[in-house]
Short mmCIF file of C-alpha atoms and ligand atoms in Angstrom, two decimals:
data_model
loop_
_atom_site.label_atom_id
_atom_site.label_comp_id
_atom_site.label_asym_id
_atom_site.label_seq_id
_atom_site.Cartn_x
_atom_site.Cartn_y
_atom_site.Cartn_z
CA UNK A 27 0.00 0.00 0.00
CA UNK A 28 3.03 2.16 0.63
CA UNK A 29 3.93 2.11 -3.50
CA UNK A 30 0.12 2.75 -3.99
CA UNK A 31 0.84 5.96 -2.20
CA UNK A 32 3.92 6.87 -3.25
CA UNK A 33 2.42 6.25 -7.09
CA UNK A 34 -0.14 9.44 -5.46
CA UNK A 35 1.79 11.67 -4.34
CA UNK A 36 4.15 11.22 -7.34
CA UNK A 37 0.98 11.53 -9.53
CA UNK A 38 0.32 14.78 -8.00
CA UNK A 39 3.98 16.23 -8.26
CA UNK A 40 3.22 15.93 -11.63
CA UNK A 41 0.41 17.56 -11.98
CA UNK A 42 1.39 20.46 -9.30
CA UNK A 43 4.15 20.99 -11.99
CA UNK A 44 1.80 21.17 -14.86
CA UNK A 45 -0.08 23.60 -12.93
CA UNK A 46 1.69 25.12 -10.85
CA UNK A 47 2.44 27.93 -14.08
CA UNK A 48 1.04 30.64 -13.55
CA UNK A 49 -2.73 31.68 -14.94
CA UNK A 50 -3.78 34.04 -17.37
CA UNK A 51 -5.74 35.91 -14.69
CA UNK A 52 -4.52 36.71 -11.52
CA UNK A 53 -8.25 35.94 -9.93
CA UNK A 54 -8.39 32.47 -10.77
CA UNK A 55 -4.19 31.80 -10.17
CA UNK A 56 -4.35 28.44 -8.60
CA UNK A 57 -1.73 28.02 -5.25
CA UNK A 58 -0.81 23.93 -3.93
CA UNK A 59 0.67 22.23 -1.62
CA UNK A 60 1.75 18.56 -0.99
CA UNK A 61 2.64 17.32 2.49
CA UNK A 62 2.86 14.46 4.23
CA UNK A 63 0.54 14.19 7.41
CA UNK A 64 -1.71 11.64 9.68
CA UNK A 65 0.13 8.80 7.84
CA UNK A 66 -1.18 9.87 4.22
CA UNK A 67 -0.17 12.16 1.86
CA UNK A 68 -2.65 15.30 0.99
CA UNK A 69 -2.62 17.76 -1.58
CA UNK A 70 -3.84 21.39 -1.35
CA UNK A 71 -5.11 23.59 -3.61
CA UNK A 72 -6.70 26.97 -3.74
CA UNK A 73 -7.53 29.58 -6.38
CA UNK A 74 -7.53 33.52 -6.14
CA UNK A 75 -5.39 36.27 -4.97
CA UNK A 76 -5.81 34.62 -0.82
CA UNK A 77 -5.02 31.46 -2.25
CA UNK A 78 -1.28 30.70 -1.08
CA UNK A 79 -2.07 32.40 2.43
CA UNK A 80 -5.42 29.84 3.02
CA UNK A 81 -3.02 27.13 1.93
CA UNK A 82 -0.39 28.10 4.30
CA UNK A 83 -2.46 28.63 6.85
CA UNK A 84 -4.38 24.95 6.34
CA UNK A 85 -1.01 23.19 6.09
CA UNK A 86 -0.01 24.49 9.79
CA UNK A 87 -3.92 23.74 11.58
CA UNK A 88 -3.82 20.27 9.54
CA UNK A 89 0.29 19.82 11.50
CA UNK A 90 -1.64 21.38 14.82
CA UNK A 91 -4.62 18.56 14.06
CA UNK A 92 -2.42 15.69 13.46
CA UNK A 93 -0.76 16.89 16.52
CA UNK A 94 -3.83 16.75 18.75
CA UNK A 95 -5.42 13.77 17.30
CA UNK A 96 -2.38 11.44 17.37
CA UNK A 97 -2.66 8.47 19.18
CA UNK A 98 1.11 7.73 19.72
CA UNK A 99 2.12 11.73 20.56
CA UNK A 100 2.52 12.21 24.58
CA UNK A 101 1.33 15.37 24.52
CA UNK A 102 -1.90 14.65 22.67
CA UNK A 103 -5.49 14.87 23.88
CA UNK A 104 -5.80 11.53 22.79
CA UNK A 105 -3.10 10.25 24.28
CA UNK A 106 -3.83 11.87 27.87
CA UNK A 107 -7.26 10.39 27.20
CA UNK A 108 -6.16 6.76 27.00
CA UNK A 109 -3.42 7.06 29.80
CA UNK A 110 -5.90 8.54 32.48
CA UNK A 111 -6.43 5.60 34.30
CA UNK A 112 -10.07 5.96 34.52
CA UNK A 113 -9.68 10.11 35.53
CA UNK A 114 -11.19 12.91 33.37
CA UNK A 115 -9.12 14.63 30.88
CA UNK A 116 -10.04 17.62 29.43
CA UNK A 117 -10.02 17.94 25.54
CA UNK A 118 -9.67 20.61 22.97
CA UNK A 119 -13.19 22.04 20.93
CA UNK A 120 -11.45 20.08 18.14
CA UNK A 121 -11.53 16.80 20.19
CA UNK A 122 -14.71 17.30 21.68
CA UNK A 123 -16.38 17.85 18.05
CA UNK A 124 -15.04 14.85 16.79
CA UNK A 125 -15.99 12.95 19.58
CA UNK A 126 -19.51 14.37 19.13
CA UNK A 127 -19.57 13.54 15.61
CA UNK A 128 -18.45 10.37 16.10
CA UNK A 129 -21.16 9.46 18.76
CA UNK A 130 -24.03 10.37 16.69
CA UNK A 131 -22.65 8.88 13.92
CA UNK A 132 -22.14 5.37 16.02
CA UNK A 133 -25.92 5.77 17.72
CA UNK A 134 -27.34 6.09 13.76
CA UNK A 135 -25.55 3.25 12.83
CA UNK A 136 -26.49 0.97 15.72
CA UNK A 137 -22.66 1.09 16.99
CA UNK A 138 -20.72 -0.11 13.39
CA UNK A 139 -19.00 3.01 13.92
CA UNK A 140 -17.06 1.92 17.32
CA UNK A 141 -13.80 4.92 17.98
CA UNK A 142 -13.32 2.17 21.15
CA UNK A 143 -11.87 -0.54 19.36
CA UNK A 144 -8.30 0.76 19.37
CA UNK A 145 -6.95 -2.51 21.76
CA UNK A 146 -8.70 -4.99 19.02
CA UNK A 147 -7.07 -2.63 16.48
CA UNK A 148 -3.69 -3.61 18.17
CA UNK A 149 -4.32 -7.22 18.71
CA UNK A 150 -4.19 -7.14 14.51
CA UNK A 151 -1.01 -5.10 14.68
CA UNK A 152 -3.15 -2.42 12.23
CA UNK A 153 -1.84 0.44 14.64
CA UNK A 154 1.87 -0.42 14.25
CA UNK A 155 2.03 -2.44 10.93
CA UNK A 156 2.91 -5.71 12.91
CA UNK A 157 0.02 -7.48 11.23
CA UNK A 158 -1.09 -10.67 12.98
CA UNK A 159 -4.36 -12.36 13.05
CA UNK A 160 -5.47 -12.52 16.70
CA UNK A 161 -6.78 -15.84 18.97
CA UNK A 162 -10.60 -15.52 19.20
CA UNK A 163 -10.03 -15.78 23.00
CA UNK A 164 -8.28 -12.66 22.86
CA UNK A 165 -10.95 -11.06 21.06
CA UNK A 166 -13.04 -12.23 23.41
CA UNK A 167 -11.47 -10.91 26.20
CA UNK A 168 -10.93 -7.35 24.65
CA UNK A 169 -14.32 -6.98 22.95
CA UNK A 170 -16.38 -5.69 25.97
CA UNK A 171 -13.82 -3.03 26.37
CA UNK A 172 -15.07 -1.71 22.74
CA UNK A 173 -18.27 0.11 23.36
CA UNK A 174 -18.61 3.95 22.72
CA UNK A 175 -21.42 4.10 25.11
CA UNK A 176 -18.57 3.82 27.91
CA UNK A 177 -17.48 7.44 26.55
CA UNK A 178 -18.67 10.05 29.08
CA UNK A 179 -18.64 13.47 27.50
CA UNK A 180 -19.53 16.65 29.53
CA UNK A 181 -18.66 19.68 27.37
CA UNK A 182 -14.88 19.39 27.04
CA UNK A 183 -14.30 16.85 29.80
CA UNK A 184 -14.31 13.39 28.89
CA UNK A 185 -13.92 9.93 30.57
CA UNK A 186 -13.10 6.59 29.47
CA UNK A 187 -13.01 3.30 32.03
CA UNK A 188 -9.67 2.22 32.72
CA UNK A 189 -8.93 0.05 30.05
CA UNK A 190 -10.72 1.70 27.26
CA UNK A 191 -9.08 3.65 24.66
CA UNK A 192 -10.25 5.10 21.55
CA UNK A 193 -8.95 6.16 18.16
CA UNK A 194 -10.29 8.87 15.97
CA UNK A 195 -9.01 7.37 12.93
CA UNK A 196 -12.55 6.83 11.06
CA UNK A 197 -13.34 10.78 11.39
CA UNK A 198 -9.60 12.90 11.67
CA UNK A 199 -9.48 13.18 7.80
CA UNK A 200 -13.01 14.21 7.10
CA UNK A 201 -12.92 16.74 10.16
CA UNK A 202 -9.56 17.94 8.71
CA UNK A 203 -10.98 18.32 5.72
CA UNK A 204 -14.00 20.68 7.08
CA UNK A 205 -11.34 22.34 8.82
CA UNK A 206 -9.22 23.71 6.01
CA UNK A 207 -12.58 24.44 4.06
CA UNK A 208 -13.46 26.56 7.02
CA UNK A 209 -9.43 28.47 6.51
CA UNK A 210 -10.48 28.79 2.81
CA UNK A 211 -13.49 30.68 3.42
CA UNK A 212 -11.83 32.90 6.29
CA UNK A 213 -9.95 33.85 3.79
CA UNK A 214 -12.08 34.94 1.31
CA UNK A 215 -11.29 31.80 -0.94
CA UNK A 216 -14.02 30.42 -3.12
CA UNK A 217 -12.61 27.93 -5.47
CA UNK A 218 -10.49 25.01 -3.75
CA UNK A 219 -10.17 21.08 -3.76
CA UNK A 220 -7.75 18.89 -1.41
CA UNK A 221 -7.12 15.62 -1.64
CA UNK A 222 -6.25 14.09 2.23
CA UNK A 223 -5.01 10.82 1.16
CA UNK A 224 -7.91 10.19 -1.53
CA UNK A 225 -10.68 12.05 0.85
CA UNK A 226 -11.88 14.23 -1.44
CA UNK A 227 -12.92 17.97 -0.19
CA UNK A 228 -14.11 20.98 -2.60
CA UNK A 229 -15.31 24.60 -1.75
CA UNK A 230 -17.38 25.97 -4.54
CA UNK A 231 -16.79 25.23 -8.20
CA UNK A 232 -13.73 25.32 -10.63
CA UNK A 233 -12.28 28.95 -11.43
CA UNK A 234 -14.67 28.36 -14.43
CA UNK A 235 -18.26 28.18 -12.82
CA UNK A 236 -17.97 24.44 -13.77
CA UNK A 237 -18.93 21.48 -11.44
CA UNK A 238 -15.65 19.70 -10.00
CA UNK A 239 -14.59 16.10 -11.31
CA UNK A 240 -13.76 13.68 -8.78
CA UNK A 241 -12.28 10.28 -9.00
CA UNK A 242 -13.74 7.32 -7.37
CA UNK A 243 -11.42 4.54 -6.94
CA UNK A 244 -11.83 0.95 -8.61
CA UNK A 245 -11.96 -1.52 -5.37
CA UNK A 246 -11.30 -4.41 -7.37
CA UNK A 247 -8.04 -1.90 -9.10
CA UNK A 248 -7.27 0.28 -6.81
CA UNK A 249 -4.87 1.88 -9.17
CA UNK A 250 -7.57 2.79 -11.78
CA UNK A 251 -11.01 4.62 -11.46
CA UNK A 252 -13.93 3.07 -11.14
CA UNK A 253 -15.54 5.89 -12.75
CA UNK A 254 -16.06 9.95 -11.49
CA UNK A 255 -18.55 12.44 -10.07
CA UNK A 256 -19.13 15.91 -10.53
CA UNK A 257 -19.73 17.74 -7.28
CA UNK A 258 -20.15 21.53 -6.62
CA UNK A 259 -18.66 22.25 -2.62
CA UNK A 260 -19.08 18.67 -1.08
CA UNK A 261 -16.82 15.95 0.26
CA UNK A 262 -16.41 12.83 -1.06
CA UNK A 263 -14.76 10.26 0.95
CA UNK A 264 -14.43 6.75 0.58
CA UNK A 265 -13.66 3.49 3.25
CA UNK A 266 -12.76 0.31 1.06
CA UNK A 267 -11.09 -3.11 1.66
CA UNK A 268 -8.10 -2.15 -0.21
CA UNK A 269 -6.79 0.73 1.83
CA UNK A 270 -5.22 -1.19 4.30
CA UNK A 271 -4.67 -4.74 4.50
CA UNK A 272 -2.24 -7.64 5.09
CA UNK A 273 -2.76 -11.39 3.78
CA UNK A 274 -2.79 -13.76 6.42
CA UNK A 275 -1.03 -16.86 6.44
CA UNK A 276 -4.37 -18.52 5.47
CA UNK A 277 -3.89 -16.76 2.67
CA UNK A 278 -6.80 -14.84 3.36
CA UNK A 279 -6.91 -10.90 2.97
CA UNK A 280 -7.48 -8.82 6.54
CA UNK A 281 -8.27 -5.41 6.20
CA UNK A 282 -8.18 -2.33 8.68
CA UNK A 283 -11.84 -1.70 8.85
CA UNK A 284 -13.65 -4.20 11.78
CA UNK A 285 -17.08 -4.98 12.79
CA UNK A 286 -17.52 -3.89 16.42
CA UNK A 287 -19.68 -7.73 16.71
CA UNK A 288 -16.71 -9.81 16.23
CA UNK A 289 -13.52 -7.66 16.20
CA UNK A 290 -13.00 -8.85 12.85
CA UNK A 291 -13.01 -7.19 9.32
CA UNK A 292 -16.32 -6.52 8.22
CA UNK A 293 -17.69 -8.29 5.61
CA UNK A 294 -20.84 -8.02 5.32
CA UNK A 295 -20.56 -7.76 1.61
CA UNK A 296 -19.26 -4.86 0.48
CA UNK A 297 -15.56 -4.07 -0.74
CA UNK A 298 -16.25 0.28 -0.58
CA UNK A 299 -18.44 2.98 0.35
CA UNK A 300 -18.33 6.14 -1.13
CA UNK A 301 -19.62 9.33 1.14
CA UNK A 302 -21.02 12.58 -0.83
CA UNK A 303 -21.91 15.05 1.52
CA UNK A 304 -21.62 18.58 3.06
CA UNK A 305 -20.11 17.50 6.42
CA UNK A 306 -16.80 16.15 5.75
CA UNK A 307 -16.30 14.67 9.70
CA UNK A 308 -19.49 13.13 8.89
CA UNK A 309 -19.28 11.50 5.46
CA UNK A 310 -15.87 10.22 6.89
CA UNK A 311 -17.82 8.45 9.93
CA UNK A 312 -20.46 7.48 7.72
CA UNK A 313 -17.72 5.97 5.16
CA UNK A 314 -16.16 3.96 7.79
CA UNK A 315 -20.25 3.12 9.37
CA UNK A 316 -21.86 2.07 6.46
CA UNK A 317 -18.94 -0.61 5.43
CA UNK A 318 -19.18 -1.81 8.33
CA UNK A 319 -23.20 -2.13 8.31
CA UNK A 320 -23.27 -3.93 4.92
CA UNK A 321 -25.36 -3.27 1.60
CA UNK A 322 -28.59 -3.60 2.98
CA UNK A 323 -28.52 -1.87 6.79
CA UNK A 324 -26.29 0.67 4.67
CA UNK A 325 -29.00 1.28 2.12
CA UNK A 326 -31.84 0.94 5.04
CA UNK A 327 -29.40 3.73 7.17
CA UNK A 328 -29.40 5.95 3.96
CA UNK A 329 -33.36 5.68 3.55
CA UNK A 330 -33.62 6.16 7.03
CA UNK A 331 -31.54 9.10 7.65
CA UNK A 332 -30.53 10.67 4.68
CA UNK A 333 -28.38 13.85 4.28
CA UNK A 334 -26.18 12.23 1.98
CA UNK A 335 -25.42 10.35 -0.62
CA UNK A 336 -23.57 7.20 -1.27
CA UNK A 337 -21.82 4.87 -3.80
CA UNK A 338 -21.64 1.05 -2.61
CA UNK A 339 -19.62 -1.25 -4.48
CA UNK A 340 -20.73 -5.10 -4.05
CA UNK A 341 -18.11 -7.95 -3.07
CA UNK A 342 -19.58 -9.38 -6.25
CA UNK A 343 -18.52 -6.28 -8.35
CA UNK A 344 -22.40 -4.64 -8.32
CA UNK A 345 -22.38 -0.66 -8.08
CA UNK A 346 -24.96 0.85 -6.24
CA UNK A 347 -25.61 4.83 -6.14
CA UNK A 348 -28.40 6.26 -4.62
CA UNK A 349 -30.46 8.61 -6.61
CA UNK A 350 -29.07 12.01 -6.09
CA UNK A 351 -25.57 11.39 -7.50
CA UNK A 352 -26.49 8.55 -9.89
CA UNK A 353 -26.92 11.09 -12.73
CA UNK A 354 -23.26 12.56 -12.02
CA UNK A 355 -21.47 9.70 -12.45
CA UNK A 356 -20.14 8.47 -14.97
CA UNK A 357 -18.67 5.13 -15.27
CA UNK A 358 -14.65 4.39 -16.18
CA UNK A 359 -15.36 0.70 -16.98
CA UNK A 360 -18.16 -1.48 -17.45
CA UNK A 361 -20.10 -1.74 -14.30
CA UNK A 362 -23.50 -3.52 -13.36
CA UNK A 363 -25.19 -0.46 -11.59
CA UNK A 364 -28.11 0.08 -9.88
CA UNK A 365 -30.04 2.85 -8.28
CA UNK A 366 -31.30 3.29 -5.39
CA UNK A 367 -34.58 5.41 -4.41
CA UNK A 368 -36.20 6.24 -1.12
CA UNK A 369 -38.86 4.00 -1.66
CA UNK A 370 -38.49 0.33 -0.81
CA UNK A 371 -38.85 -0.51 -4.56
CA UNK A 372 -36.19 1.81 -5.85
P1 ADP B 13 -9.16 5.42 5.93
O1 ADP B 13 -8.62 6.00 7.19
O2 ADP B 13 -8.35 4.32 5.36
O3 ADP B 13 -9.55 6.45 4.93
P2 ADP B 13 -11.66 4.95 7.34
O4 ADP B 13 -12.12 6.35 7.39
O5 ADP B 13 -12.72 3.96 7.05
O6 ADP B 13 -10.51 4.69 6.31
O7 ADP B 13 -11.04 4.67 8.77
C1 ADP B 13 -10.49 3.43 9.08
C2 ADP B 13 -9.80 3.53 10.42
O8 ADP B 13 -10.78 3.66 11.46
C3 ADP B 13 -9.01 2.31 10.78
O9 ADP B 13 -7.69 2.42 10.35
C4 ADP B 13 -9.11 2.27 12.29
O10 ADP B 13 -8.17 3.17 12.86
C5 ADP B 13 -10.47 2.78 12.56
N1 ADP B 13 -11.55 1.78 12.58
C6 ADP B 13 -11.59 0.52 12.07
N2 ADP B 13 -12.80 -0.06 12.23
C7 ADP B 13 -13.57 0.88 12.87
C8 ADP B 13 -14.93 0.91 13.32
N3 ADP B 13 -15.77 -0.10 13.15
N4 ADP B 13 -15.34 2.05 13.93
C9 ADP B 13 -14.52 3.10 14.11
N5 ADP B 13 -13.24 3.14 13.71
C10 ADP B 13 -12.77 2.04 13.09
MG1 MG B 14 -14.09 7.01 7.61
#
């Protein structure tokens, strides 16, 4: 997976060189950025006169973010949250909204999304990239530490039992992502895109009035496109099986995304969820939710709820997109799609 992000960010250089010249019109001159953060690589880009000041000023919150968020860092709010020993720590605004996010996110999804699992997390080795598959009687034992409902938030204080610790790694990129949206606009910008390791976030439209084009990848290639949407201001994020995975001895394929039921990756039949939305913290919960639910609970959440809208891609290679994005995509390779309505028949 490392190559398959090197490949990226050497993908973007590229195209940062090809436009990185400078525009015709001053109003529309585009500024970007590539760094390395939160274990990904992310591109930024902005357009207008503001531009390389809102991208300056996103690449030091996203630094501050990563900071805050980090699991590993001593001096993060994360960190003091899962060495307190049962005590209550008090978090940051940013911590707190995530954690907010996150909770409604978890109670709409009957608990798929589950920021508590970090110790099964570690029993795979997915937190330090010493992949293993665990004993079921160590699942066992560490499962009834994993439930979000053990999370007691008051305002900015927050406490966990002794041996629970969390992870924000389902929401930190789509949060990110609202928060250098938000830096844009302070700024005055109105045309932007960034890419935070293939989590897609866009203020406005192109320079040009025209809708933004954004990739989808293939699950079944991750290297290639399953096909691409045109979105004005949204964020598109996607959870898949491909992201992160090891193959077991078995021979079978683990990936980093589990089911809160068994501490296991979820399979519950599909291989990637697409998120279109306003909210990037929440399309990124959703993503990581709605995989873990399966096609039907995810299409019954989406009827249920709605707010957004999705792209599921089948185990057996079906596409389904619910009806207000089916007519914006448009396919890179033969597919077998199918949309999806509100109604039960749809
Ligand atoms: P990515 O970070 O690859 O874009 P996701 O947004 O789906 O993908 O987040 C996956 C991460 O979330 C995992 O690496 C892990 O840290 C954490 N995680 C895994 N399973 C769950 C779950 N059921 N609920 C909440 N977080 C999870
Ligand atoms: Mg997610």
């Amino acid at each position: 997976m490392k190559f398959r992000h090197f490949a990226a960010a050497l993908l973007s250089a590229v195209l940062l060189t090809g436009c990185g010249e400078p525009a015709q019109d001053q109003s529309d001159a585009l500024f970007a950025a590539d760094l390395f953060a939160m274990d990904t690589y992310m591109n930024l880009k902005a357009y207008g006169k503001n531009a390389e000041a809102a991208v300056r000023e996103a690449e030091a919150r996203i630094t501050a973010l990563e900071h805050t968020l980090s699991v590993t860092d001593s001096g993060s709010d994360l960190y003091a949250l899962n060495h307190a020993a049962g005590g209550a720590v008090t978090v940051s605004d940013d911590t707190r909204n995530i954690l907010d996010t996150a909770a409604k996110i978890g109670q709409e999804s009957g608990g798929a999304l589950c920021i508590s699992l970090y110790p099964v997390l570690r029993a795979w080795g997915f937190t330090t990239g010493e992949y293993h598959v665990p004993a079921d009687s160590t699942l066992a034992e560490l499962l009834p530490l994993c439930d979000d409902s053990l999370i007691v938030r008051n305002g900015n204080t927050v406490t966990l039992p002794p041996e629970t610790e969390i992870d924000l790694g389902a929401v930190a990129k789509g949060y990110t992502g609202d928060a250098v949206m938000e830096i844009y606009q302070q700024h005055g910008v109105t045309s932007g895109i960034i890419s935070l390791g293939g989590n897609v976030q866009a203020l406005g439209t192109k320079p040009d009035g025209s809708a933004w084009t954004v990739g989808v990848t293939d699950p079944f290639a991750p290297e290639q496109l399953l096909g691409t949407i045109a979105v004005t201001e949204k964020a598109v994020i996607t959870s898949g099986n491909y992201e992160r995975y090891f193959t077991g001895d078995d021979g079978q394929r683990y990936w980093h995304i589990l089911d809160p039921e068994t501490g296991k990756p979820a399979g519950n039949g599909l291989v990637s969820v697409t998120v279109i939305g306003d909210c990037g913290a929440e399309c990124d919960a959703l993503s990581t939710a709605l995989f873990v639910e399966g096609t039907e609970e995810a299409v019954a959440h989406w009827r249920r709820t709605g707010g957004f809208e999705m792209i599921l891609v089948t185990a057996d290679g079906e596409v389904l997109l619910t009806d207000g994005i089916a007519s914006g995509f448009q396919p890179k390779r033969d597919v077998q799609s199918r949309v999806i309505g509100h109604d039960e028949a749809g």
